[in-house]
Amino acid sequence: MSAGGGSDQGRLVRLAETGRAPLTFYFDDEELTALAGDTVLTGILLSVRSLCAAEFGPERRAGFCLMGACQDCWVWQKDGPRLRACSTSLRAGMRLRSTPSARWPEVTL
Amino acid sequence: MTRVLIVGAGPAGIRAAETLAGAGLAPVVVDEGVRAGGQIYRRPPEGFSRPPKMLYGSEANKAAALHALFDGLARQGRVDHRPESTVLGLADGVTQVLGPDGVGPIAYDRLILATGATDRLAPVPGWQAAGVYSLGAAQVALKAQGTALGRQIVLAGSGPLLTLVAAQLLKAGAGVAAVLDTAPMAAQIRGGMNMARARPLVTARGLAVRARLGRRYHAGVTLERIETDPDGPRALQWRDAWGRSRSTVCDAVALGWHLRAETALADLAGAEFEWSETWAQWLPRADAEGRAGGELYLAGDGLRILGADGAEIAGRLAASACLADLGLPVSARNQAHDLRRLARMRYFAEGVARAFPWPSERVRALPDETVICRCEGITAGDVRATLSLSGPEANRLKSLGRVGMGRCQGRYCQLAGAELIAAAAGIAPGAAGRLRAQPPVRPAPISALSRSPKEG
């Protein structure tokens, strides 16, 4: 774990702006460290390789446009609603998930 | 007082706001960013410390001036800034705006859309993998967050952003494995002549940026495929200008072929569109000052891809047109001056379009297994098979084959889809039809729609 969060396993690499206050959050129940001012996408991808699974293919998702246009980077919050990782600021203590935390109710037709 | 709504706080939106505020109107400015600036002059969050020179290079003074201007107008209450807000849809003079507190209406008498652009994407086999990004994403990651998208990044595509992002990443210490430009050198020289005639200094600066890339830069390449494993890109396979097979090891790829105008709201607001051969995309129609009919005005890259300098002028012109239409005084001299400068920007931009062309032939020849729609994994083969049922029309192809139906709403697949339709039917891409925009133009959580914030 390097200063200001992030690790060798992360997809992103921090190049600058390392003087900010650290904060911790949770992704898939793992405690991760990032810096105040990081987006959710930055915070997660500095430590892990992807945000979630693709819905229509075998690949993973890690964002694409980073400007709110492609909708590739939605992640789950532990308490339910999803958020767009590239345009949401990371807050200390956030509990985020790559999958929904509760199973969807089974629907029988 | 006349209610003027500006959508977008990039260079065009900021200059439009300034012009209206100068006439005593207090426009509402709705923008998705936390801080005004748009994408090219995007600002990092509060608490970041790199100076403008480091973030915006030769354009630092322009960026800083726009930021200071807008912050001042907002502070003085001369514009009503609504940050972190998205116009989801509009009808009959009322927009529905998704903000931090939910969705609420903002009504307007006049509407100025300065919605900018996104990267124009051509599919490359393998581009659906995690770790493949747009060129704009590479720039946003660096500028707004101080990060690189990988350790060995390949930048590929064409257009001014390609070499600019590469140089910015190198300067910041990122690993740039290769910069692969699909524009042949001959096209670059032809277009470059126009560019140099219109804006010699800007053209020279572009060449200097290019020179800094050294042997990483290759012109006239063909992108074959991105080799991936479950973790993401491993290498990019390409052919050089002489047809030789090459492979560049990488863990991230950023793709983009210049820009694509963001026109969904213009469409909902009733603008007419035409296929632009120059820009190889659908663009809204407007007069020289940005009037698009009725109470609608368009400015910036969402109207014509003229870049940030052109957007500043277009924003001022659209706001002046709006003032004139309201019967308020405008300076004819300033307007004439802006129109002359805009014409020069347009000549330059047409040179850019010629120098860095959209890879039409390459898209048409994509193998069947190539993913065209990243949202839903729809392949070129799926599209070709659907065309026999849908016929050569983009909206019918969308209904039956779902290209353009996914979350990005066609922003990253529409142009490739048009090429596949055109190739199969033996028609021009402009004859393949234009995907109609549908509200909401961005996804919105149901919870935001069920809350009811104060009237805007």
mmCIF file of N, CA and C in Angstrom, chain B residues 330-389:
data_model
loop_
_atom_site.group_PDB
_atom_site.id
_atom_site.type_symbol
_atom_site.label_atom_id
_atom_site.label_comp_id
_atom_site.label_asym_id
_atom_site.label_seq_id
_atom_site.Cartn_x
_atom_site.Cartn_y
_atom_site.Cartn_z
ATOM 1 N N VAL B 330 -27.308 45.288 -28.628
ATOM 2 C CA VAL B 330 -26.052 44.542 -28.740
ATOM 3 C C VAL B 330 -25.104 45.352 -29.615
ATOM 4 N N SER B 331 -23.811 45.109 -29.443
ATOM 5 C CA SER B 331 -22.824 45.837 -30.233
ATOM 6 C C SER B 331 -22.642 45.145 -31.581
ATOM 7 N N ALA B 332 -23.111 45.803 -32.639
ATOM 8 C CA ALA B 332 -22.978 45.231 -33.981
ATOM 9 C C ALA B 332 -21.504 45.057 -34.337
ATOM 10 N N ARG B 333 -20.667 45.950 -33.827
ATOM 11 C CA ARG B 333 -19.248 45.889 -34.146
ATOM 12 C C ARG B 333 -18.605 44.642 -33.520
ATOM 13 N N ASN B 334 -18.931 44.411 -32.251
ATOM 14 C CA ASN B 334 -18.393 43.211 -31.599
ATOM 15 C C ASN B 334 -18.880 41.943 -32.281
ATOM 16 N N GLN B 335 -20.161 41.972 -32.673
ATOM 17 C CA GLN B 335 -20.736 40.806 -33.338
ATOM 18 C C GLN B 335 -20.019 40.518 -34.657
ATOM 19 N N ALA B 336 -19.792 41.562 -35.437
ATOM 20 C CA ALA B 336 -19.118 41.398 -36.727
ATOM 21 C C ALA B 336 -17.703 40.861 -36.522
ATOM 22 N N HIS B 337 -17.040 41.384 -35.489
ATOM 23 C CA HIS B 337 -15.689 40.937 -35.165
ATOM 24 C C HIS B 337 -15.709 39.441 -34.785
ATOM 25 N N ASP B 338 -16.669 39.072 -33.933
ATOM 26 C CA ASP B 338 -16.767 37.668 -33.515
ATOM 27 C C ASP B 338 -17.079 36.757 -34.700
ATOM 28 N N LEU B 339 -17.947 37.226 -35.596
ATOM 29 C CA LEU B 339 -18.302 36.398 -36.763
ATOM 30 C C LEU B 339 -17.087 36.162 -37.653
ATOM 31 N N ARG B 340 -16.258 37.196 -37.808
ATOM 32 C CA ARG B 340 -15.036 37.032 -38.616
ATOM 33 C C ARG B 340 -14.096 36.031 -37.956
ATOM 34 N N ARG B 341 -13.924 36.152 -36.639
ATOM 35 C CA ARG B 341 -13.033 35.230 -35.928
ATOM 36 C C ARG B 341 -13.583 33.799 -35.978
ATOM 37 N N LEU B 342 -14.903 33.678 -35.864
ATOM 38 C CA LEU B 342 -15.507 32.343 -35.894
ATOM 39 C C LEU B 342 -15.297 31.685 -37.258
ATOM 40 N N ALA B 343 -15.358 32.489 -38.322
ATOM 41 C CA ALA B 343 -15.141 31.955 -39.671
ATOM 42 C C ALA B 343 -13.719 31.393 -39.785
ATOM 43 N N ARG B 344 -12.766 32.090 -39.132
ATOM 44 C CA ARG B 344 -11.388 31.618 -39.167
ATOM 45 C C ARG B 344 -11.254 30.314 -38.368
ATOM 46 N N MET B 345 -11.937 30.232 -37.237
ATOM 47 C CA MET B 345 -11.936 29.008 -36.428
ATOM 48 C C MET B 345 -12.504 27.842 -37.236
ATOM 49 N N ARG B 346 -13.537 28.164 -38.024
ATOM 50 C CA ARG B 346 -14.198 27.122 -38.794
ATOM 51 C C ARG B 346 -13.282 26.604 -39.906
ATOM 52 N N TYR B 347 -12.562 27.511 -40.539
ATOM 53 C CA TYR B 347 -11.619 27.121 -41.590
ATOM 54 C C TYR B 347 -10.534 26.213 -40.992
ATOM 55 N N PHE B 348 -10.059 26.605 -39.814
ATOM 56 C CA PHE B 348 -9.052 25.806 -39.113
ATOM 57 C C PHE B 348 -9.619 24.424 -38.771
ATOM 58 N N ALA B 349 -10.842 24.427 -38.221
ATOM 59 C CA ALA B 349 -11.450 23.164 -37.777
ATOM 60 C C ALA B 349 -11.709 22.229 -38.957
ATOM 61 N N GLU B 350 -12.035 22.801 -40.114
ATOM 62 C CA GLU B 350 -12.240 21.949 -41.285
ATOM 63 C C GLU B 350 -10.917 21.336 -41.732
ATOM 64 N N GLY B 351 -9.839 22.061 -41.521
ATOM 65 C CA GLY B 351 -8.508 21.504 -41.764
ATOM 66 C C GLY B 351 -8.218 20.340 -40.820
ATOM 67 N N VAL B 352 -8.601 20.522 -39.545
ATOM 68 C CA VAL B 352 -8.423 19.454 -38.552
ATOM 69 C C VAL B 352 -9.205 18.210 -38.974
ATOM 70 N N ALA B 353 -10.444 18.449 -39.414
ATOM 71 C CA ALA B 353 -11.288 17.306 -39.821
ATOM 72 C C ALA B 353 -10.674 16.567 -41.004
ATOM 73 N N ARG B 354 -10.067 17.320 -41.930
ATOM 74 C CA ARG B 354 -9.440 16.695 -43.094
ATOM 75 C C ARG B 354 -8.147 15.978 -42.708
ATOM 76 N N ALA B 355 -7.413 16.576 -41.763
ATOM 77 C CA ALA B 355 -6.122 16.006 -41.365
ATOM 78 C C ALA B 355 -6.284 14.700 -40.591
ATOM 79 N N PHE B 356 -7.361 14.623 -39.787
ATOM 80 C CA PHE B 356 -7.536 13.473 -38.882
ATOM 81 C C PHE B 356 -8.892 12.826 -39.131
ATOM 82 N N PRO B 357 -9.026 12.125 -40.254
ATOM 83 C CA PRO B 357 -10.355 11.661 -40.656
ATOM 84 C C PRO B 357 -10.892 10.497 -39.810
ATOM 85 N N TRP B 358 -12.198 10.433 -39.776
ATOM 86 C CA TRP B 358 -12.937 9.294 -39.197
ATOM 87 C C TRP B 358 -12.628 8.058 -40.044
ATOM 88 N N PRO B 359 -12.292 6.914 -39.413
ATOM 89 C CA PRO B 359 -11.844 5.736 -40.190
ATOM 90 C C PRO B 359 -13.013 4.928 -40.751
ATOM 91 N N SER B 360 -13.750 5.533 -41.658
ATOM 92 C CA SER B 360 -14.965 4.942 -42.189
ATOM 93 C C SER B 360 -14.749 3.539 -42.772
ATOM 94 N N GLU B 361 -13.754 3.408 -43.642
ATOM 95 C CA GLU B 361 -13.529 2.119 -44.318
ATOM 96 C C GLU B 361 -13.195 1.018 -43.320
ATOM 97 N N ARG B 362 -12.412 1.381 -42.325
ATOM 98 C CA ARG B 362 -11.987 0.412 -41.320
ATOM 99 C C ARG B 362 -13.192 -0.099 -40.519
ATOM 100 N N VAL B 363 -14.096 0.825 -40.156
ATOM 101 C CA VAL B 363 -15.284 0.428 -39.394
ATOM 102 C C VAL B 363 -16.144 -0.512 -40.224
ATOM 103 N N ARG B 364 -16.306 -0.177 -41.511
ATOM 104 C CA ARG B 364 -17.149 -1.006 -42.378
ATOM 105 C C ARG B 364 -16.615 -2.427 -42.502
ATOM 106 N N ALA B 365 -15.285 -2.569 -42.393
ATOM 107 C CA ALA B 365 -14.664 -3.879 -42.598
ATOM 108 C C ALA B 365 -14.468 -4.649 -41.295
ATOM 109 N N LEU B 366 -14.994 -4.156 -40.176
ATOM 110 C CA LEU B 366 -14.768 -4.838 -38.895
ATOM 111 C C LEU B 366 -15.287 -6.276 -38.956
ATOM 112 N N PRO B 367 -14.525 -7.230 -38.407
ATOM 113 C CA PRO B 367 -14.977 -8.628 -38.416
ATOM 114 C C PRO B 367 -16.261 -8.800 -37.592
ATOM 115 N N ASP B 368 -17.039 -9.810 -37.949
ATOM 116 C CA ASP B 368 -18.348 -10.041 -37.332
ATOM 117 C C ASP B 368 -18.312 -10.101 -35.808
ATOM 118 N N GLU B 369 -17.221 -10.610 -35.236
ATOM 119 C CA GLU B 369 -17.212 -10.810 -33.779
ATOM 120 C C GLU B 369 -16.905 -9.516 -33.012
ATOM 121 N N THR B 370 -16.610 -8.440 -33.729
ATOM 122 C CA THR B 370 -16.296 -7.184 -33.040
ATOM 123 C C THR B 370 -17.526 -6.614 -32.350
ATOM 124 N N VAL B 371 -17.362 -6.249 -31.077
ATOM 125 C CA VAL B 371 -18.450 -5.593 -30.355
ATOM 126 C C VAL B 371 -18.624 -4.172 -30.905
ATOM 127 N N ILE B 372 -19.850 -3.835 -31.296
ATOM 128 C CA ILE B 372 -20.156 -2.478 -31.768
ATOM 129 C C ILE B 372 -20.738 -1.655 -30.629
ATOM 130 N N CYS B 373 -21.691 -2.258 -29.908
ATOM 131 C CA CYS B 373 -22.321 -1.611 -28.754
ATOM 132 C C CYS B 373 -21.663 -2.148 -27.492
ATOM 133 N N ARG B 374 -20.883 -1.283 -26.815
ATOM 134 C CA ARG B 374 -20.200 -1.712 -25.582
ATOM 135 C C ARG B 374 -21.187 -1.949 -24.453
ATOM 136 N N CYS B 375 -22.288 -1.195 -24.450
ATOM 137 C CA CYS B 375 -23.250 -1.315 -23.352
ATOM 138 C C CYS B 375 -23.821 -2.722 -23.269
ATOM 139 N N GLU B 376 -24.192 -3.274 -24.408
ATOM 140 C CA GLU B 376 -24.929 -4.538 -24.401
ATOM 141 C C GLU B 376 -24.241 -5.642 -25.207
ATOM 142 N N GLY B 377 -22.996 -5.428 -25.587
ATOM 143 C CA GLY B 377 -22.228 -6.492 -26.229
ATOM 144 C C GLY B 377 -22.764 -6.927 -27.584
ATOM 145 N N ILE B 378 -23.350 -6.006 -28.324
ATOM 146 C CA ILE B 378 -23.893 -6.355 -29.643
ATOM 147 C C ILE B 378 -22.785 -6.252 -30.686
ATOM 148 N N THR B 379 -22.629 -7.313 -31.483
ATOM 149 C CA THR B 379 -21.485 -7.388 -32.384
ATOM 150 C C THR B 379 -21.834 -6.904 -33.790
ATOM 151 N N ALA B 380 -20.783 -6.714 -34.589
ATOM 152 C CA ALA B 380 -20.980 -6.332 -35.992
ATOM 153 C C ALA B 380 -21.794 -7.406 -36.713
ATOM 154 N N GLY B 381 -21.541 -8.665 -36.362
ATOM 155 C CA GLY B 381 -22.308 -9.762 -36.971
ATOM 156 C C GLY B 381 -23.792 -9.674 -36.614
ATOM 157 N N ASP B 382 -24.094 -9.346 -35.330
ATOM 158 C CA ASP B 382 -25.491 -9.160 -34.908
ATOM 159 C C ASP B 382 -26.141 -8.047 -35.738
ATOM 160 N N VAL B 383 -25.403 -6.953 -35.916
ATOM 161 C CA VAL B 383 -25.949 -5.816 -36.666
ATOM 162 C C VAL B 383 -26.240 -6.241 -38.101
ATOM 163 N N ARG B 384 -25.265 -6.907 -38.716
ATOM 164 C CA ARG B 384 -25.431 -7.306 -40.129
ATOM 165 C C ARG B 384 -26.617 -8.255 -40.282
ATOM 166 N N ALA B 385 -26.783 -9.167 -39.294
ATOM 167 C CA ALA B 385 -27.900 -10.121 -39.374
ATOM 168 C C ALA B 385 -29.232 -9.398 -39.176
ATOM 169 N N THR B 386 -29.244 -8.384 -38.291
ATOM 170 C CA THR B 386 -30.494 -7.668 -38.008
ATOM 171 C C THR B 386 -30.932 -6.824 -39.197
ATOM 172 N N LEU B 387 -29.956 -6.342 -39.967
ATOM 173 C CA LEU B 387 -30.279 -5.430 -41.074
ATOM 174 C C LEU B 387 -31.221 -6.067 -42.098
ATOM 175 N N SER B 388 -31.149 -7.402 -42.228
ATOM 176 C CA SER B 388 -32.031 -8.044 -43.212
ATOM 177 C C SER B 388 -33.481 -7.958 -42.748
ATOM 178 N N LEU B 389 -33.703 -7.812 -41.428
ATOM 179 C CA LEU B 389 -35.054 -7.659 -40.898
ATOM 180 C C LEU B 389 -35.468 -6.191 -40.804
#
